[in-house]
Coordinates of C-alpha atoms in Angstrom, one line a residue:
M1 CA 0.0 0.0 0.0
L2 CA 1.2 3.5 -0.7
Y3 CA 0.8 6.4 1.7
G4 CA 0.6 9.9 0.2
G5 CA 1.1 13.5 1.0
F6 CA 0.6 17.0 -0.3
F7 CA 3.3 19.4 -1.1
Q8 CA 4.7 22.9 -0.7
M9 CA 7.1 24.1 -3.4
G10 CA 10.9 24.0 -3.2
Y11 CA 12.1 21.0 -1.2
T12 CA 14.2 18.6 -3.4
V13 CA 16.1 15.4 -3.2
E14 CA 19.3 17.4 -3.1
D15 CA 18.0 19.3 -0.1
F16 CA 17.2 16.1 1.7
I17 CA 20.8 14.8 1.0
K18 CA 22.5 18.1 2.1
N19 CA 20.6 18.2 5.4
N20 CA 22.3 15.0 6.4
E21 CA 19.7 14.2 9.0
F22 CA 20.3 10.5 8.6
P23 CA 24.1 10.0 8.5
G24 CA 25.2 7.1 6.3
T25 CA 22.5 7.6 3.8
K26 CA 24.0 7.7 0.2
I27 CA 23.0 7.5 -3.4
I28 CA 23.8 4.0 -4.8
N29 CA 22.8 4.3 -8.5
N30 CA 25.0 5.8 -11.2
L31 CA 22.6 8.1 -13.1
Y32 CA 20.2 10.3 -11.2
E33 CA 18.7 13.8 -11.0
T34 CA 18.8 15.3 -7.4
N35 CA 16.9 18.4 -8.4
R36 CA 13.6 16.5 -8.4
E37 CA 11.1 18.1 -6.1
I38 CA 9.7 16.1 -3.1
T39 CA 6.0 16.8 -2.5
G40 CA 5.5 14.1 0.1
A41 CA 6.6 10.6 1.2
Q42 CA 5.2 7.1 1.1
I43 CA 6.0 3.7 2.5
I44 CA 5.4 1.0 -0.1
S45 CA 3.8 -2.0 1.6
M46 CA 1.6 -2.9 -1.3
P47 CA 1.9 -2.2 -5.1
D48 CA -0.7 0.5 -5.1
I49 CA 0.0 2.6 -8.2
E50 CA -3.2 4.7 -8.1
N51 CA -2.4 6.3 -4.7
S52 CA 1.3 7.0 -5.4
G53 CA 0.8 10.7 -6.5
G54 CA 3.4 12.9 -8.1
G55 CA 6.6 13.9 -6.5
Q56 CA 6.6 11.3 -3.8
L57 CA 9.8 10.0 -2.1
L58 CA 9.1 6.3 -1.9
L59 CA 10.5 4.2 1.0
T60 CA 10.8 0.5 0.4
S61 CA 12.9 -2.6 1.0
L62 CA 11.4 -4.1 -2.2
R63 CA 9.9 -6.9 -0.1
V64 CA 6.6 -6.0 -1.7
Y65 CA 7.8 -7.4 -5.0
D66 CA 9.2 -10.7 -3.7
N67 CA 6.3 -12.8 -5.2
F68 CA 6.1 -11.0 -8.5
D69 CA 7.9 -12.0 -11.8
K70 CA 10.2 -9.7 -13.7
N71 CA 7.6 -8.3 -16.1
T72 CA 5.1 -7.4 -13.3
V73 CA 7.9 -5.5 -11.4
I74 CA 8.9 -3.5 -14.5
Y75 CA 5.3 -2.7 -15.3
H76 CA 4.8 -1.4 -11.7
L77 CA 8.0 0.7 -11.8
E78 CA 7.0 2.2 -15.2
E79 CA 3.7 3.3 -13.8
L80 CA 5.4 4.9 -10.8
N81 CA 7.7 6.7 -13.1
K82 CA 4.8 8.0 -15.2
N83 CA 3.4 9.5 -11.9
G84 CA 6.6 11.4 -11.4
V85 CA 8.2 9.9 -8.3
S86 CA 11.0 12.1 -6.9
G87 CA 13.1 9.2 -5.7
F88 CA 13.5 6.0 -3.7
V89 CA 14.9 5.4 -0.3
V90 CA 15.7 1.7 0.1
K91 CA 17.2 -0.8 2.5
R92 CA 19.2 -3.4 0.5
R93 CA 18.5 -7.1 0.9
K94 CA 20.4 -10.0 -0.7
D95 CA 18.8 -12.9 1.1
T96 CA 18.2 -15.0 -2.0
A97 CA 19.2 -15.1 -5.7
H98 CA 15.7 -13.8 -6.6
Q99 CA 16.0 -10.8 -4.3
K100 CA 19.5 -10.0 -5.6
E101 CA 18.2 -10.2 -9.2
L102 CA 15.2 -8.0 -8.3
F103 CA 17.5 -5.4 -6.7
E104 CA 19.8 -5.2 -9.8
L105 CA 16.7 -4.9 -12.0
F106 CA 15.4 -2.0 -9.8
I107 CA 18.8 -0.2 -10.0
H108 CA 19.0 -0.6 -13.8
F109 CA 15.4 0.8 -14.2
C110 CA 16.2 3.9 -12.0
D111 CA 19.5 4.5 -13.9
T112 CA 17.6 4.4 -17.2
H113 CA 15.1 7.0 -16.0
R114 CA 17.6 9.0 -13.8
I115 CA 15.6 8.4 -10.6
P116 CA 17.8 8.8 -7.5
V117 CA 18.1 5.8 -5.2
L118 CA 19.2 6.5 -1.6
E119 CA 20.3 3.6 0.6
L120 CA 19.3 4.0 4.2
P121 CA 21.4 2.4 7.0
K122 CA 19.7 -0.6 8.6
N123 CA 19.6 1.0 12.0
I124 CA 17.4 3.9 10.8
S125 CA 13.7 3.2 10.3
F126 CA 11.6 4.3 7.4
W127 CA 9.2 5.9 9.9
A128 CA 11.9 8.4 11.0
V129 CA 12.5 9.4 7.4
L130 CA 8.8 9.6 6.7
K131 CA 8.2 12.0 9.6
Y132 CA 11.2 14.1 8.7
V133 CA 10.3 14.4 5.0
L134 CA 6.6 15.2 5.6
C135 CA 7.5 18.0 8.0
H136 CA 9.9 19.5 5.4
A137 CA 7.9 18.9 2.2
C138 CA 4.5 19.9 3.7
N139 CA 3.1 22.4 6.1
L140 CA 2.5 21.0 9.5
V141 CA -1.3 20.8 9.2
I142 CA -1.1 18.8 5.9
A143 CA 1.8 16.7 7.4
K144 CA -0.3 15.7 10.4
Y145 CA -3.3 14.9 8.2
V146 CA -1.3 12.7 5.9
Y147 CA 0.6 11.1 8.7
N148 CA -2.6 10.3 10.5
K149 CA -3.9 8.4 7.5
I150 CA -0.6 6.6 7.2
V151 CA -0.7 5.4 10.8
Q152 CA -4.4 4.5 10.6
D153 CA -3.8 2.4 7.5
Q154 CA -0.9 0.7 9.1
I155 CA -2.9 -0.1 12.3
N156 CA -5.9 -1.3 10.3
H157 CA -3.6 -3.6 8.2
F158 CA -2.2 -5.1 11.4
L159 CA -5.6 -5.6 13.0
L160 CA -7.1 -7.2 9.9
H161 CA -4.2 -9.6 9.2
E162 CA -3.1 -10.6 12.7
L163 CA -4.9 -13.5 14.4
Y164 CA -5.2 -12.6 18.1
D165 CA -3.0 -14.7 20.4
E166 CA -0.5 -14.2 23.3
Q167 CA 2.1 -12.8 20.9
T168 CA -0.2 -10.2 19.2
I169 CA 0.3 -7.4 21.8
E170 CA 4.1 -8.0 21.8
T171 CA 4.2 -7.8 18.0
F172 CA 2.0 -4.7 18.1
F173 CA 4.4 -3.0 20.6
K174 CA 7.5 -3.8 18.6
G175 CA 5.8 -2.1 15.6
L176 CA 4.8 0.8 17.8
E177 CA 8.4 1.3 19.0
T178 CA 9.6 1.4 15.4
I179 CA 7.0 4.1 14.5
V180 CA 7.6 6.3 17.6
G181 CA 11.3 5.8 17.7
N182 CA 11.4 5.3 21.4
P183 CA 10.8 2.5 24.0
V184 CA 7.2 1.8 24.8
S185 CA 5.9 -0.1 27.9
L186 CA 2.6 -1.4 29.1
Y187 CA 1.7 -1.9 32.8
D188 CA -1.4 -3.4 34.3
E189 CA -3.4 -1.7 37.1
N190 CA -1.0 -3.0 39.8
F191 CA 1.9 -1.6 37.8
H192 CA 3.1 -5.1 36.9
C193 CA 5.0 -5.2 33.6
I194 CA 3.2 -6.6 30.6
Y195 CA 5.6 -5.5 27.9
R196 CA 9.2 -4.3 27.9
C197 CA 9.2 -2.4 31.2
S198 CA 12.2 -0.8 32.8
E199 CA 13.5 -2.0 36.1
N200 CA 12.1 1.0 38.0
N201 CA 8.4 1.3 37.5
D202 CA 7.5 3.8 40.3
F203 CA 5.1 6.4 38.9
V204 CA 5.5 10.0 40.1
I205 CA 3.4 11.8 37.6
E206 CA 1.8 15.1 36.6
K207 CA -0.7 16.1 33.9
Y208 CA 0.6 16.8 30.4
I209 CA -1.3 18.3 27.4
P210 CA 0.6 17.9 24.1
H211 CA 1.3 21.1 22.2
T212 CA -0.8 19.8 19.3
I213 CA -4.4 18.9 18.7
S214 CA -4.9 15.6 20.5
G215 CA -7.8 13.4 21.6
H216 CA -6.1 12.5 24.8
E217 CA -4.6 14.1 27.9
Y218 CA -1.4 12.5 29.1
L219 CA 0.4 12.1 32.4
C220 CA 4.1 13.0 32.5
Q221 CA 7.0 12.1 34.8
K222 CA 10.7 13.0 34.6
R223 CA 13.2 10.5 35.8
K224 CA 16.3 9.5 33.8
Y225 CA 14.2 10.2 30.8
V226 CA 10.9 12.0 30.3
E227 CA 8.0 9.6 30.1
Y228 CA 4.5 10.1 28.8
I229 CA 1.8 8.0 30.3
Q230 CA -1.7 7.3 29.1
Q231 CA -4.2 5.4 31.3
I232 CA -6.5 3.0 29.3
N233 CA -9.6 1.8 31.0
I234 CA -11.3 -1.4 29.8
L235 CA -14.9 -2.1 30.7
N236 CA -14.7 0.4 33.6
Y237 CA -12.9 -2.3 35.6
Y238 CA -9.4 -2.9 34.3
N239 CA -6.8 -0.1 34.0
Y240 CA -3.7 -0.3 31.9
Y241 CA -0.9 2.3 31.6
L242 CA 0.9 3.0 28.3
V243 CA 4.3 4.5 28.8
V244 CA 6.5 6.1 26.1
T245 CA 10.0 7.0 27.2
E246 CA 12.0 9.7 25.4
E247 CA 15.2 7.6 25.5
N248 CA 16.2 8.1 21.8
E249 CA 14.6 11.3 20.8
P250 CA 12.0 13.8 22.0
L251 CA 8.3 13.2 21.0
R252 CA 7.1 15.6 18.4
E253 CA 3.7 16.5 16.9
L254 CA 3.6 13.5 14.6
D255 CA 4.4 11.1 17.4
F256 CA 1.4 12.3 19.3
V257 CA -0.7 11.7 16.2
T258 CA 0.7 8.1 16.3
L259 CA -0.2 7.7 20.0
D260 CA -3.8 8.9 19.5
N261 CA -4.3 6.2 16.9
I262 CA -2.4 3.6 18.9
I263 CA -4.5 4.2 22.0
N264 CA -7.7 3.4 20.2
A265 CA -6.2 0.3 18.6
L266 CA -4.7 -0.8 21.9
F267 CA -8.1 -0.4 23.5
Y268 CA -9.4 -2.9 20.9
L269 CA -6.6 -5.4 21.6
L270 CA -6.8 -5.1 25.4
A271 CA -10.6 -5.5 25.2
Q272 CA -10.0 -8.8 23.5
D273 CA -7.5 -9.8 26.1
V274 CA -9.8 -8.7 29.0
T275 CA -12.8 -10.5 27.4
K276 CA -10.7 -13.7 27.1
R277 CA -9.5 -13.4 30.7
E278 CA -13.0 -12.6 32.0
M279 CA -14.3 -15.8 30.3
E280 CA -11.5 -17.8 32.0
I281 CA -12.2 -16.1 35.3
K282 CA -15.9 -16.9 35.0
Y283 CA -15.1 -20.5 34.2
H284 CA -12.8 -20.8 37.2
R285 CA -15.2 -18.9 39.4
D286 CA -18.0 -21.4 38.5
L287 CA -15.7 -24.3 39.4
R288 CA -14.7 -22.6 42.7
Y289 CA -18.3 -22.0 43.6
R290 CA -19.3 -25.6 42.9
L291 CA -16.4 -26.7 45.0
L292 CA -17.5 -24.5 47.8
N293 CA -21.2 -25.3 47.7
G294 CA -20.5 -29.1 47.8
S295 CA -22.1 -30.0 44.4
M296 CA -19.2 -32.1 43.3
S297 CA -18.1 -35.6 43.9
D298 CA -14.7 -36.2 45.6
S299 CA -13.1 -37.2 42.3
E300 CA -14.5 -34.0 40.7
E301 CA -13.1 -32.0 43.6
D302 CA -9.7 -33.6 43.0
D303 CA -9.7 -32.6 39.3
V304 CA -10.9 -29.0 40.0
A305 CA -8.4 -28.6 42.8
N306 CA -5.6 -29.6 40.5
L307 CA -6.8 -27.1 37.9
L308 CA -7.1 -24.3 40.5
D309 CA -3.8 -25.2 42.3
L310 CA -5.5 -26.0 45.6
S311 CA -3.8 -28.2 48.1
A312 CA -5.0 -31.3 50.0
T313 CA -2.9 -30.5 53.0
D314 CA -3.0 -26.7 53.4
E315 CA -5.2 -25.0 56.0
Y316 CA -8.0 -23.0 54.4
R317 CA -10.9 -20.8 55.6
V318 CA -13.7 -19.4 53.5
V319 CA -14.6 -15.7 54.2
T320 CA -18.0 -14.4 53.0
F321 CA -18.5 -10.7 52.4
Y322 CA -22.1 -9.6 52.2
L323 CA -23.7 -6.2 51.7
K324 CA -26.8 -6.3 53.8
P325 CA -29.4 -3.8 52.5
E326 CA -31.3 -1.5 54.9
D327 CA -34.5 -2.5 53.1
K328 CA -34.9 -6.3 52.9
K329 CA -36.6 -5.8 49.5
E330 CA -33.3 -4.8 48.0
N331 CA -31.8 -8.2 48.6
F332 CA -30.8 -9.8 45.2
S333 CA -31.7 -6.5 43.5
I334 CA -29.8 -5.1 40.6
T335 CA -28.5 -2.3 42.8
Q336 CA -27.2 -4.7 45.3
K337 CA -25.6 -6.8 42.5
N338 CA -23.8 -3.7 41.2
E339 CA -22.7 -2.6 44.6
T340 CA -21.3 -6.2 45.2
K341 CA -19.3 -6.0 42.0
N342 CA -17.8 -2.7 43.3
L343 CA -17.2 -4.5 46.6
E344 CA -15.2 -7.2 44.8
K345 CA -13.0 -4.6 43.2
E346 CA -12.4 -2.8 46.6
I347 CA -11.5 -6.1 48.3
S348 CA -9.0 -6.8 45.5
Y349 CA -6.9 -3.9 46.8
Y350 CA -6.4 -5.7 50.1
L351 CA -6.5 -9.4 49.2
A352 CA -5.1 -11.5 46.3
K353 CA -7.4 -11.2 43.4
E354 CA -6.9 -14.8 42.3
H355 CA -8.6 -16.0 45.6
I356 CA -11.6 -13.7 45.4
L357 CA -14.9 -15.0 44.0
Y358 CA -17.9 -12.9 43.2
N359 CA -21.2 -14.7 43.4
T360 CA -24.6 -13.0 43.0
N361 CA -25.0 -11.0 46.2
C362 CA -21.8 -11.8 48.0
V363 CA -18.1 -12.0 47.6
L364 CA -16.1 -15.0 48.7
Y365 CA -12.4 -15.3 49.6
I366 CA -10.4 -18.4 50.1
Y367 CA -7.9 -17.8 52.8
N368 CA -4.8 -20.0 52.8
E369 CA -2.9 -19.9 56.2
K370 CA 0.5 -20.4 54.6
E371 CA 0.2 -17.2 52.6
W372 CA 0.0 -15.1 55.8
T373 CA 2.9 -15.0 58.2
V374 CA 0.7 -14.3 61.2
E375 CA -3.1 -14.9 61.3
K376 CA -3.5 -11.7 63.3
D377 CA -2.3 -9.8 60.2
F378 CA -5.2 -11.3 58.2
R379 CA -7.7 -10.3 60.9
R380 CA -6.2 -6.8 61.0
V381 CA -6.6 -6.5 57.2
L382 CA -10.3 -7.7 57.5
K383 CA -11.0 -5.0 60.2
T384 CA -9.3 -2.3 58.1
L385 CA -11.0 -3.4 54.9
Q386 CA -14.5 -3.5 56.6
K387 CA -14.1 -0.1 58.2
K388 CA -12.8 1.7 55.1
I389 CA -15.4 0.2 52.8
Q390 CA -18.2 0.9 55.3
D391 CA -17.1 4.5 55.8
S392 CA -17.1 4.9 52.0
L393 CA -20.6 3.5 51.7
T394 CA -21.8 5.9 54.4
R395 CA -20.2 8.9 52.8
K396 CA -21.9 8.0 49.5
N397 CA -25.2 7.5 51.3
K398 CA -25.4 3.9 50.3
K399 CA -27.9 2.0 52.4
Y400 CA -25.8 -1.1 52.9
E401 CA -23.9 -2.6 55.8
L402 CA -20.8 -4.7 55.0
L403 CA -20.8 -7.9 57.0
I404 CA -18.1 -10.5 57.0
G405 CA -18.4 -14.1 58.0
V406 CA -15.3 -16.2 58.6
G407 CA -15.6 -20.0 58.3
K408 CA -13.8 -22.5 60.4
S409 CA -10.3 -23.7 59.5
V410 CA -10.3 -26.9 57.4
K411 CA -7.5 -29.0 56.1
G412 CA -7.4 -29.4 52.4
Y413 CA -9.8 -28.4 49.6
H414 CA -12.3 -31.2 50.5
G415 CA -13.2 -29.2 53.6
L416 CA -13.8 -25.9 51.8
K417 CA -17.6 -26.6 51.6
D418 CA -17.8 -27.0 55.4
S419 CA -15.9 -23.7 56.0
F420 CA -18.1 -22.0 53.4
K421 CA -21.2 -23.3 55.2
D422 CA -19.9 -21.9 58.5
S423 CA -19.2 -18.5 57.1
K424 CA -22.8 -18.3 55.9
V425 CA -24.1 -19.4 59.2
A426 CA -22.1 -16.6 60.9
L427 CA -23.9 -14.1 58.7
E428 CA -27.3 -15.6 59.0
Y429 CA -27.2 -15.3 62.8
I430 CA -25.2 -12.1 63.1
D431 CA -28.1 -10.1 64.6
L432 CA -28.5 -12.7 67.3
I433 CA -24.7 -13.0 67.8
R434 CA -24.6 -9.2 68.2
E435 CA -27.3 -9.3 70.8
V436 CA -25.8 -12.1 72.7
M437 CA -22.3 -10.5 72.7
G438 CA -23.7 -7.1 73.5
D439 CA -22.0 -5.5 70.5
R440 CA -24.6 -4.0 68.0
S441 CA -21.8 -2.8 65.7
K442 CA -20.1 -6.1 65.3
A443 CA -19.6 -6.7 61.6
I444 CA -17.0 -9.6 61.5
V445 CA -18.1 -12.9 62.9
D446 CA -15.6 -15.8 63.1
C447 CA -17.2 -19.2 63.5
A448 CA -14.1 -20.5 65.3
K449 CA -14.9 -18.1 68.2
L450 CA -18.5 -19.0 68.6
G451 CA -17.9 -22.1 70.7
F452 CA -21.0 -24.0 72.0
F453 CA -23.2 -21.4 70.3
Q454 CA -22.7 -23.3 67.0
I455 CA -24.2 -26.4 68.6
F456 CA -27.5 -24.6 69.2
I457 CA -27.8 -22.8 65.9
K458 CA -27.4 -26.1 64.0
I459 CA -30.5 -27.6 65.7
N460 CA -33.5 -26.7 63.6
D461 CA -36.1 -28.6 65.7
K462 CA -37.8 -26.1 68.1
E463 CA -38.9 -28.8 70.5
E464 CA -35.4 -30.2 70.7
L465 CA -34.0 -26.8 71.4
R466 CA -36.6 -26.1 74.2
Q467 CA -35.2 -29.1 76.1
Y468 CA -32.0 -27.1 76.7
I469 CA -33.8 -24.1 78.3
P470 CA -33.9 -24.2 82.1
D471 CA -37.3 -23.9 83.8
S472 CA -36.2 -20.7 85.4
V473 CA -35.8 -19.0 82.0
I474 CA -39.1 -20.3 80.7
K475 CA -40.9 -18.9 83.8
L476 CA -39.3 -15.5 83.2
D477 CA -40.2 -15.5 79.5
E478 CA -43.8 -16.3 80.3
Q479 CA -43.9 -13.5 82.9
D480 CA -42.5 -11.0 80.4
K481 CA -45.1 -12.0 77.8
K482 CA -47.9 -11.5 80.3
K483 CA -46.8 -8.3 82.0
N484 CA -44.0 -6.9 79.7
S485 CA -41.8 -6.9 82.8
E486 CA -38.4 -7.0 80.9
L487 CA -37.1 -9.6 83.4
I488 CA -35.1 -11.6 80.7
S489 CA -33.4 -8.5 79.3
T490 CA -32.6 -7.2 82.8
L491 CA -31.1 -10.6 83.8
E492 CA -29.1 -10.9 80.6
C493 CA -27.6 -7.4 81.0
Y494 CA -26.8 -8.1 84.7
L495 CA -25.0 -11.3 83.9
N496 CA -23.1 -9.8 80.9
N497 CA -21.8 -7.0 83.1
K498 CA -20.3 -9.1 86.0
Q499 CA -23.5 -8.9 88.0
S500 CA -23.1 -5.1 88.5
I501 CA -26.4 -3.3 89.4
R502 CA -24.9 0.1 88.6
K503 CA -23.6 -0.9 85.1
T504 CA -27.0 -2.6 84.4
S505 CA -28.9 0.5 85.3
E506 CA -26.6 2.7 83.1
L507 CA -26.9 0.5 80.1
M508 CA -30.7 0.0 80.4
N509 CA -31.2 3.6 81.4
I510 CA -33.2 2.8 84.5
H511 CA -32.8 3.5 88.2
T512 CA -30.7 1.2 90.3
R513 CA -33.7 0.5 92.5
T514 CA -35.6 -0.7 89.5
V515 CA -32.7 -3.1 88.7
S516 CA -32.7 -4.3 92.3
Y517 CA -36.5 -4.8 92.3
R518 CA -36.4 -6.8 89.1
L519 CA -33.6 -9.0 90.4
S520 CA -35.6 -9.6 93.5
K521 CA -38.6 -10.5 91.4
I522 CA -36.4 -12.9 89.3
V523 CA -35.2 -14.7 92.5
D524 CA -38.8 -15.0 93.8
L525 CA -40.0 -16.6 90.6
T526 CA -37.1 -18.9 89.9
D527 CA -35.1 -19.3 93.1
I528 CA -32.0 -18.6 91.1
D529 CA -28.6 -18.7 92.9
F530 CA -26.3 -16.1 91.4
N531 CA -23.3 -17.7 93.1
N532 CA -23.8 -21.1 91.4
I533 CA -21.6 -21.0 88.4
A534 CA -23.1 -24.1 86.7
E535 CA -26.7 -22.7 87.2
I536 CA -25.7 -19.3 85.8
L537 CA -24.1 -20.9 82.8
A538 CA -27.3 -22.9 82.1
V539 CA -29.3 -19.7 82.4
R540 CA -27.1 -17.8 80.0
N541 CA -27.3 -20.7 77.5
G542 CA -31.1 -20.8 78.0
I543 CA -31.4 -17.1 77.1
I544 CA -29.3 -17.7 73.9
I545 CA -31.5 -20.6 72.9
L546 CA -34.6 -18.5 73.5
K547 CA -33.3 -15.9 71.0
I548 CA -32.5 -18.6 68.5
L549 CA -36.0 -19.9 68.7
E550 CA -37.2 -16.4 67.9
Q551 CA -35.2 -16.6 64.7
L552 CA -36.6 -19.9 63.6

């Protein structure tokens, strides 16, 4: 394909040679006219005669003619000559006998028609020559217009002819580096290198607006070299950073024309990569969830664990993050779903993304003890995470409460379903647990710390549960229902606060005499002995069971 430009009068092949912008460039044919006017420049990548235009300086390695016979090559050269080309800039190749013969034929034709042929050193790219010639043969507005079309055509040709695979982005960036003339790097949202990154990837950046019409605003940082950074967001979820380093030469107007086109193309390529990755993540997520909910056989669990790199001997816990809506009608709503997706992203800033699993209205995390030096560190992270996310929800006036249920520790992946079940139980009874523990703000519940409480909540038969309630608690409950006397709540508060009448009166906002009267009433009805540890334990358990019954 030929890429064309428009001209301004006066710039010739002789001017190009005298400027000596590209040392080592020399005329290699014998008969030539250097007073030919250059009106633009083109890179020949296809034998497109119609778009060659007059006065063009044509840049080619002659590779485009490799599959043509002698007569076809001569016909094409004659047509170019009729259009009035100003000259050729070539890179010589002598890989095969056919290529050597083709080059000799080309030189003979140019000698016959006195067309200058300049040989370019191999370390200088055609793109550097193209940018230089356009800026000298055309005014800047026309040069940018023409160069924009050249880059667009080059990118479109790449996208149409490259089958997407793991090497596509690498190939794309190698081509981009040739066009821009400087190193180009790509980082993911965690600033991990994807392509050709320097050792130091710390970003200390400021805004930069190119001194040319551009569709993008860049970030700029100055370290050993000046670097221009463009953030590319894919699907409002994944962020990438394109970094161009001025290691070889400063970026100029035409380079930002290149980058504007490249960013759009890169968005297309990265969107393919993200889509592919999302499909893999969804597949693995489905497998993980089936492993957690116990819908697989042992042999299937073995196969999936092998695929997901889960161990049969490591100690695991399943942690469930749930956004509880203020309005129960919002449970499983689209709003809750979207907020949960945002929650997944927020959690990924604190915990390893590969162990995080989004599922409908909750986010799950598989905790592996060996990945944390001290378990306290993990619990500290959970507390920090919960507080910061909850504070953010409150600031944004989101009517959700972030609750976290931590399942028991299990050995190996076969036990994950049991830990997952425990984490859900912790969330299911969190209101009751809060009341029993006297902490209404408690948002993280660890099943491992619930003790005997777990025994009671796993019994679903009401009559069986009633057997564990002492007669004394039943009598007090009946009295409360008849006369609304608040004896149970007074007794519970009294026992939770080391049998302190003063503390009980403060917490219940009643007079100390009222507390004493109620305690006296409790003793009269039940003959309870507050000094009997065993009896007091049974009473406390009975109150817990009473509350469990109210939940069933």
